[in-house]
Short mmCIF file of C-alpha atoms and ligand atoms in Angstrom, two decimals:
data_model
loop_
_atom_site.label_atom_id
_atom_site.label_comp_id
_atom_site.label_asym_id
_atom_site.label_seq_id
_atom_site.Cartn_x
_atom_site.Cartn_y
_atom_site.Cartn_z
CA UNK A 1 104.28 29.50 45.63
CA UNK A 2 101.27 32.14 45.21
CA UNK A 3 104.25 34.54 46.80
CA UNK A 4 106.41 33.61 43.68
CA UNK A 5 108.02 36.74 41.90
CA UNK A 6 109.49 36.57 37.84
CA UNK A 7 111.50 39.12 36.68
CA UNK A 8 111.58 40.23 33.40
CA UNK A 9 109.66 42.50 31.08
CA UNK A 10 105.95 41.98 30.24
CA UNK A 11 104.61 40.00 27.01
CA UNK A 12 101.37 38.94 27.18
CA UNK A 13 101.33 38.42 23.48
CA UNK A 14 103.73 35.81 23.41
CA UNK A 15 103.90 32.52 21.63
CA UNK A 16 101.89 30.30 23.39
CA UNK A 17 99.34 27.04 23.37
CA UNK A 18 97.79 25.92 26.52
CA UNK A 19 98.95 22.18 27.86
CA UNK A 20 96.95 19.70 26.05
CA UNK A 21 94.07 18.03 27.96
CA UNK A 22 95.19 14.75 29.93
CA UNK A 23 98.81 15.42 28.85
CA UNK A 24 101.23 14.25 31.87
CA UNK A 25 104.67 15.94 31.64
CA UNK A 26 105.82 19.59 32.40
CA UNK A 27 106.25 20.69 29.47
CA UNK A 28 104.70 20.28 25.77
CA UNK A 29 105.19 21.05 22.64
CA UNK A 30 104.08 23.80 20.00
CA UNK A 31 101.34 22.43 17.84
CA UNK A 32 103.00 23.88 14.90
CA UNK A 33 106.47 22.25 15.60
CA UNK A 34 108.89 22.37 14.22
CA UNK A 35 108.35 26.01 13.71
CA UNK A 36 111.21 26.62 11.37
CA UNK A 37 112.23 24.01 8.23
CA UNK A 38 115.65 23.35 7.29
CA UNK A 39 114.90 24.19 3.89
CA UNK A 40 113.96 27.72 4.89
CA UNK A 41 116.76 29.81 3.59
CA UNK A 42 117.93 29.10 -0.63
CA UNK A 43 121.46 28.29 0.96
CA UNK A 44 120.53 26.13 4.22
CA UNK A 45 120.91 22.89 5.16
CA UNK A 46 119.89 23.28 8.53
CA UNK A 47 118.22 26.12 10.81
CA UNK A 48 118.20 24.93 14.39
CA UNK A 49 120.03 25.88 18.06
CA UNK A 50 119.04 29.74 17.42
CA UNK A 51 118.17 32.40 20.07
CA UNK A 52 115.30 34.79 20.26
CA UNK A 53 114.07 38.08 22.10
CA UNK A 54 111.61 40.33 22.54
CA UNK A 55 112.78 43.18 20.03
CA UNK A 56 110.55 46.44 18.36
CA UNK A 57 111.91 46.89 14.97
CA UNK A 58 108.31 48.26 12.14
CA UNK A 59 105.99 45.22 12.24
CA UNK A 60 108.32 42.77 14.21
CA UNK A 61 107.69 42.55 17.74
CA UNK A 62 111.19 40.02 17.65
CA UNK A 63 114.35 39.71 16.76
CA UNK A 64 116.67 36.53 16.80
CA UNK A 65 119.97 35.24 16.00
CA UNK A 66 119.63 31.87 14.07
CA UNK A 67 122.26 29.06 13.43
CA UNK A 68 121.99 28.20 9.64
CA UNK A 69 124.36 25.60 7.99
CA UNK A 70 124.94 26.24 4.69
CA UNK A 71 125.27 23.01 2.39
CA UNK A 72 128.84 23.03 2.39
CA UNK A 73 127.95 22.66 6.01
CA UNK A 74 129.76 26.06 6.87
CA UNK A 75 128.39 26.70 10.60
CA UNK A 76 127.27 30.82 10.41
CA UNK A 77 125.07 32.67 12.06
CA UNK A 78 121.69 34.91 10.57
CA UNK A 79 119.57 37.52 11.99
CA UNK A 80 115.60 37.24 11.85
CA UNK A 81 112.73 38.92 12.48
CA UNK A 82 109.13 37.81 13.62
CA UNK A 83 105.93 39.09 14.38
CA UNK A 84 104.20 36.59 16.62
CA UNK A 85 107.53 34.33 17.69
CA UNK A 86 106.22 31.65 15.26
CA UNK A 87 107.15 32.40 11.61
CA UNK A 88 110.50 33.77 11.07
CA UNK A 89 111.97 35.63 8.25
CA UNK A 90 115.46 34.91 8.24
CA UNK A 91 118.30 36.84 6.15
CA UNK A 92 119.41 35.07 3.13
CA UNK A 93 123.26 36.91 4.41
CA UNK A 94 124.96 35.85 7.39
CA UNK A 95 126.12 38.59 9.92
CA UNK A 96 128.76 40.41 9.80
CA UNK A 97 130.92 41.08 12.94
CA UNK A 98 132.83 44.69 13.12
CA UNK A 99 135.13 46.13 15.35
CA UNK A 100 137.39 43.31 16.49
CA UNK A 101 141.02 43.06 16.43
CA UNK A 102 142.09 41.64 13.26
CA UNK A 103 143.29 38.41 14.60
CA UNK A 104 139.96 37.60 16.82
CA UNK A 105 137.86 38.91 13.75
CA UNK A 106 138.93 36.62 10.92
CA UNK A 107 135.61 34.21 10.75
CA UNK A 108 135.86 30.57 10.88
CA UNK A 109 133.02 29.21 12.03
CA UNK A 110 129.73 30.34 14.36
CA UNK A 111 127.31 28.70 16.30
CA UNK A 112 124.93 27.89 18.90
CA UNK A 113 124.03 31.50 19.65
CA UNK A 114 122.68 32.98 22.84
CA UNK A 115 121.64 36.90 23.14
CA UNK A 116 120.70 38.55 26.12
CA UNK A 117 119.32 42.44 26.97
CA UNK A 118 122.21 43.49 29.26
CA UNK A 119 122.94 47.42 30.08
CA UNK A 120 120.19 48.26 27.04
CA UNK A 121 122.07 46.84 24.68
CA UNK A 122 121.73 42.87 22.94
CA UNK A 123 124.77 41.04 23.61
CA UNK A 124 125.27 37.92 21.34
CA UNK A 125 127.34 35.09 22.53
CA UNK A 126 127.94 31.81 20.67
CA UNK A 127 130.68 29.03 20.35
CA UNK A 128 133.23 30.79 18.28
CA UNK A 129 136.05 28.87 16.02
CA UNK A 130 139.23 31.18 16.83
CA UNK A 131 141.98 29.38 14.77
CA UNK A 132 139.57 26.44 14.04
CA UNK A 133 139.40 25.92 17.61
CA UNK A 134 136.16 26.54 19.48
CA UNK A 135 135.67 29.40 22.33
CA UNK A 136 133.06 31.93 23.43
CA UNK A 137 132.68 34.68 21.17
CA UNK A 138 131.10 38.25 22.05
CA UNK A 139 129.67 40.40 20.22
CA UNK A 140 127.17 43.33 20.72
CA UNK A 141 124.10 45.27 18.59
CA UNK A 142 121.35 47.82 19.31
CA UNK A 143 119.44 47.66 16.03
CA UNK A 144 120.38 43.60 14.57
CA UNK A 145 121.63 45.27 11.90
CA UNK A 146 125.64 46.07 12.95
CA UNK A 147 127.42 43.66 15.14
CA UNK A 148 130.29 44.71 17.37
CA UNK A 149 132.27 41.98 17.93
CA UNK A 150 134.58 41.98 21.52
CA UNK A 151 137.17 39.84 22.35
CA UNK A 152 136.92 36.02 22.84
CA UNK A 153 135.98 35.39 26.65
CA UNK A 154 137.74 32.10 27.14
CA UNK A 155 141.21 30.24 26.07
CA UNK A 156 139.96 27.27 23.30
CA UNK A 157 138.33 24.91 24.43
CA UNK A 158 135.15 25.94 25.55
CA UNK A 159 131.38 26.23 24.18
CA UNK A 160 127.70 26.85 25.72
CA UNK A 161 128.57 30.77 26.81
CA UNK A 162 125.61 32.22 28.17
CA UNK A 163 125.47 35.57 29.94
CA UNK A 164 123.23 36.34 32.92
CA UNK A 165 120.71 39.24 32.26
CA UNK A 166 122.16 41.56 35.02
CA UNK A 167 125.73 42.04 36.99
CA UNK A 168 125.93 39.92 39.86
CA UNK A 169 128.00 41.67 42.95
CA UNK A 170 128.90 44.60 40.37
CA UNK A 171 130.66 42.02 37.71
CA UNK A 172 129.15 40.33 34.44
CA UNK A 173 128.77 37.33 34.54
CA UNK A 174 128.90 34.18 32.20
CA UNK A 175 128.73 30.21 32.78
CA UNK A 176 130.42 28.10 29.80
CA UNK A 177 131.29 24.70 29.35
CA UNK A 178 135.09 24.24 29.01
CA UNK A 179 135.75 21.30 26.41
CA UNK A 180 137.96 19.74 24.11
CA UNK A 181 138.44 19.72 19.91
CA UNK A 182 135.86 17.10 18.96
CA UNK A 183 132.76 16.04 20.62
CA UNK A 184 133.78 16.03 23.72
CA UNK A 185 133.02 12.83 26.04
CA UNK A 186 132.53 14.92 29.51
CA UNK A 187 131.15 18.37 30.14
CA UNK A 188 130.61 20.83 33.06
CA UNK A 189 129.23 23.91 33.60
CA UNK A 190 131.14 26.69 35.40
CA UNK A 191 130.60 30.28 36.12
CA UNK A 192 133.09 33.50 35.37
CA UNK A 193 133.23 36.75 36.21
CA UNK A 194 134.16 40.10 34.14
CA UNK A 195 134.64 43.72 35.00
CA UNK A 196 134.26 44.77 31.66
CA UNK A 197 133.14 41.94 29.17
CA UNK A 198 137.04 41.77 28.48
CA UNK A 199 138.57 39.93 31.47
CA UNK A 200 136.85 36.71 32.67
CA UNK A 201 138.37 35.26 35.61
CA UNK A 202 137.16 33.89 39.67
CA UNK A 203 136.03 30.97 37.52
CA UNK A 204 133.80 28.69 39.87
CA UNK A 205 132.20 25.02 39.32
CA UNK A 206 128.79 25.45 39.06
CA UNK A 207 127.48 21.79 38.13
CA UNK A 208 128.95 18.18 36.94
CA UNK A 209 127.13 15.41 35.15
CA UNK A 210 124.90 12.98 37.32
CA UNK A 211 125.11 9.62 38.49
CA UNK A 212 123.97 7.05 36.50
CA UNK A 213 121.92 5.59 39.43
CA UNK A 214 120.30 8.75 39.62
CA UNK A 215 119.35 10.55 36.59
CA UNK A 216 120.76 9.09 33.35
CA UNK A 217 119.66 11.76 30.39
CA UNK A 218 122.21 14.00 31.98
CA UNK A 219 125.26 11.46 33.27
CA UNK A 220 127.58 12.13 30.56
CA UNK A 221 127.69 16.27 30.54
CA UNK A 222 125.76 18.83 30.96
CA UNK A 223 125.80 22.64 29.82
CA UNK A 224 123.79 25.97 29.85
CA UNK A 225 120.98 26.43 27.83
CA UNK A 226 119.01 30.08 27.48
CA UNK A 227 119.55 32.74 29.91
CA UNK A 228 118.67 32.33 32.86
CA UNK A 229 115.54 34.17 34.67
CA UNK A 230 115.71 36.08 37.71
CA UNK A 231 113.19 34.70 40.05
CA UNK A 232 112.38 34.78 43.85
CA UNK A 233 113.44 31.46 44.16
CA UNK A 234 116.60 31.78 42.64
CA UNK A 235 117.93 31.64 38.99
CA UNK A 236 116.20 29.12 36.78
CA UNK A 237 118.60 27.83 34.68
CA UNK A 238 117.30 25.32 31.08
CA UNK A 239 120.24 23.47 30.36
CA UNK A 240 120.85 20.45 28.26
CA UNK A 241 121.99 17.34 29.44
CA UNK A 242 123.87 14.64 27.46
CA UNK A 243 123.90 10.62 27.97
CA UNK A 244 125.93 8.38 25.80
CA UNK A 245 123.78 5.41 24.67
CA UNK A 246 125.15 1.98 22.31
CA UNK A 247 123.73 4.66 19.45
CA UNK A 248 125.82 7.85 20.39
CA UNK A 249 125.00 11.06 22.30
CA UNK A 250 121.11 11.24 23.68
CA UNK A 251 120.57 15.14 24.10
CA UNK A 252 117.26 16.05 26.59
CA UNK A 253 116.91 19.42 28.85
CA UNK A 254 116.11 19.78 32.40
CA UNK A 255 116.06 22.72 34.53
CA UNK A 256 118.09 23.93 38.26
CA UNK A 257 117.34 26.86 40.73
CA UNK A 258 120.91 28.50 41.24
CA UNK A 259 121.83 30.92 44.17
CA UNK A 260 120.56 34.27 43.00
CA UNK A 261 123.87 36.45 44.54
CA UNK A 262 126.26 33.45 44.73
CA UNK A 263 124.88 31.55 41.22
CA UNK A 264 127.84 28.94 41.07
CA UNK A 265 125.63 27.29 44.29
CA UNK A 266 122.86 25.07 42.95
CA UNK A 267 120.03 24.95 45.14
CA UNK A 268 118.05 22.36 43.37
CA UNK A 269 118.26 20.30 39.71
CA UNK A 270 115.77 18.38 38.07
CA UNK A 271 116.26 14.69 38.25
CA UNK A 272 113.80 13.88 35.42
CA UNK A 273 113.83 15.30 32.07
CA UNK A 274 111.89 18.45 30.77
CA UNK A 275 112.09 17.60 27.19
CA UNK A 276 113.70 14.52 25.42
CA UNK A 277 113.68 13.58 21.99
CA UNK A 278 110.80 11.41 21.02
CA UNK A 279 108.45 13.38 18.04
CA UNK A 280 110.01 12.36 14.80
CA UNK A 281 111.56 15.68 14.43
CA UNK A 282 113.19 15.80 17.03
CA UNK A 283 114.59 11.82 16.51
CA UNK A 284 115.38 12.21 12.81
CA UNK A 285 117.66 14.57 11.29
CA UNK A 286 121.58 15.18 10.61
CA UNK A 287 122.06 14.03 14.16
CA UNK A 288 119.54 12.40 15.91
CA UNK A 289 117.55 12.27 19.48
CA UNK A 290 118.70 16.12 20.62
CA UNK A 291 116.77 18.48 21.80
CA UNK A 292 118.88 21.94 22.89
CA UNK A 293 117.21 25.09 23.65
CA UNK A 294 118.99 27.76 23.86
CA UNK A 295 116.66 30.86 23.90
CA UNK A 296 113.15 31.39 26.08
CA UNK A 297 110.61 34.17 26.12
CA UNK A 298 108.44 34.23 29.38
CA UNK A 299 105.74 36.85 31.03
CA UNK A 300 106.31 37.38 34.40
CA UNK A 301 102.29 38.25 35.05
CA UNK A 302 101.20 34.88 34.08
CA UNK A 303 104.12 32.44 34.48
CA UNK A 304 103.82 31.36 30.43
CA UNK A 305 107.53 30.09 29.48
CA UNK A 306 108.53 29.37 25.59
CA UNK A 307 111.92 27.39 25.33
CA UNK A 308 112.88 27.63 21.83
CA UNK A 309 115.12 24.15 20.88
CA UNK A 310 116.96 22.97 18.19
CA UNK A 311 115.84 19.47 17.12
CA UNK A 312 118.20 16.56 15.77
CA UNK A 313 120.44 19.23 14.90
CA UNK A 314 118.08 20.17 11.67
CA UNK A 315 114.89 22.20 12.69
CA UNK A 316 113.63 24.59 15.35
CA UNK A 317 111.21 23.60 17.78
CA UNK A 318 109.08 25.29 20.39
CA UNK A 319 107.60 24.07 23.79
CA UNK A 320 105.64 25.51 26.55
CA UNK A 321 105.36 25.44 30.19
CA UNK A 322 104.49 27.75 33.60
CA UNK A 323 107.61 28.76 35.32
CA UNK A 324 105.66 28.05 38.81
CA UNK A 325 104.90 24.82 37.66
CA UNK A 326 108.66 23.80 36.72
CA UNK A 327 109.78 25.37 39.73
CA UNK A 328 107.92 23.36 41.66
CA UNK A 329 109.05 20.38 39.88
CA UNK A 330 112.95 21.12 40.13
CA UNK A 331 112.52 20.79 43.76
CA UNK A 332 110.46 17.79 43.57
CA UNK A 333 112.83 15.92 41.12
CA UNK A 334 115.80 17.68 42.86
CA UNK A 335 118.91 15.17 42.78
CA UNK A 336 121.77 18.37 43.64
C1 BMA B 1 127.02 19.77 20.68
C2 BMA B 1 126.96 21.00 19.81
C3 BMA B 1 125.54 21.31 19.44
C4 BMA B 1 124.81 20.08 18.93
C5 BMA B 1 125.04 18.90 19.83
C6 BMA B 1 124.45 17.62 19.27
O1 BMA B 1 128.35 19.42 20.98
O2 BMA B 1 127.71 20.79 18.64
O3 BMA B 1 125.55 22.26 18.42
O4 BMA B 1 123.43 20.34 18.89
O5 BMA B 1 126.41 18.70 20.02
O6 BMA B 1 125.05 17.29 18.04
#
């Protein structure tokens, strides 16, 4: 794959740890896991399922949007700042969204965030309690200091919203995981289009659960994790992928190459995991064995990917990988 092209904007100072020596799987873990503590804001319970980007703002070279449970357990969202990736300083205030319509704009809960650079501005995303039920919220910032908030994308039920980096065929474009109230038993991920970040509709299936027989971290559902990257080969999609065990819901990530003009098509999916939950972290914690990323930073020059995760639903985590490398393995593993 020496022909292999990465989009995306250059960081050669990004977080990053080289694979440790005789260490077999694809992708590994930050020595300094799990890079943010539950404990980290006065108010917090927990600090995990948060998104990141590259973002110039005095000293910080970062900027993120971080899911923080309160101890009431009050779901909310909080920016942060970081100069390396690593060490986050995280407002003790959650964010405030402006500008929607009054009925879309009354807050009731916030989380699992996702932001992407789209048009030169960041747009947020995240699962969005409208009425106490959950859909996509929207929401958009140039400085992480105001955030205008747009309308809802989706009818309730839905969660996992996360916007592609670019227009495809001269439409936005989001994939989301339609759902139910509670914690829901199947999941899918499907792909929508918008003119204007307003409208969503030409809704398409982009990917179900596996087989059992085949690939078993990711037979009960499956949904979108970060962004996807625009590559040669296609886009490469993170997502999570859920199997119900006799102890509840197992939560690991794998990865899938989707058709770069047409990205409802899957052209390949990982049949092994990425990631699962096995470091104690990421095992124990308000709700245990899940790892979920839902943010990456990557350098196109050298192929260095960092998936940012949220662990057991308490901490942050941070592993590493070459995109060439897990390319290569989607097709290997490849169960589509
Ligand atoms: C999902 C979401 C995530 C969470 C996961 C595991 O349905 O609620 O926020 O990490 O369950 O509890």
């Amino acid at each position: 794959m020496s022909n292999l092209e990465i989009r995306g904007e250059s960081l050669p100072d990004m977080p990053w740890e080289e694979r440790p020596a005789d260490y077999k799987h694809i992708m590994w873990r930050c020595t300094a896991n799990p890079i943010i503590e539950r404990d980290q804001l006065s108010t917090s319970n927990s600090i995990f399922n948060s998104a990141v980007v590259p973002f110039k703002k005095g000293r910080y070279n970062y900027a993120g949007v971080f899911r923080c449970d309160d101890t009431n357990i009050r779901m909310r969202l909080h920016v942060g700042f970081s100069v390396d990736g690593l060490t986050w300083d995280i407002a003790e205030e959650d964010i405030r969204l402006e500008g929607a319509d009054p009925e879309v704009g009354a807050w009731v809960y916030g989380y699992d965030p996702r932001v992407v650079k789209l048009d030169g501005r960041y747009y947020v995303t995240w699962c969005n309690g409208y009425q106490g039920e959950p859909t996509i919220g929207i929401a958009w910032t140039d400085d992480f200091e105001t955030f205008h908030q747009l309308e809802n994308a989706f009818l309730p039920y839905n969660r996992n919203g996360v916007l592609f980096p670019r227009k495809i065929g001269g439409r936005y474009a989001m994939l989301s995981r339609p759902s139910d109230k509670g914690h829901t038993p199947f999941g899918d991920i499907y792909y929508s289009e918008s003119p204007d970040l307003e409208f969503w509709g030409r809704h398409r299936l982009v990917m179900r659960p596996s087989e059992f027989r085949d690939s078993a971290w990711q037979c009960t559902k499956v949904g979108a994790g970060p962004v996807p990257i625009e590559t040669s080969e296609g886009w490469l999609l993170i997502y999570h992928g859920v199997h119900a065990t006799c102890n509840g819901f197992n939560y690991s990530f794998g990865a899938a190459l989707l058709d770069l003009d047409r990205p409802w098509k899957v052209i390949a999916r990982t049949g092994a995991y990425l990631l699962a939950p096995r470091e104690i972290y990421e095992c124990t914690g308000d709700v245990p064995n899940v790892v979920f990323p839902c943010a990456t930073l990557h350098d196109p020059q050298t192929g260095r990917l960092a998936v940012y995760y949220g662990c057991a639903d308490t901490v942050v985590g941070l592993a590493f990988g070459y995109i060439p490398e897990i390319i290569e393995f989607i097709k290997k593993t490849d169960i589509r």
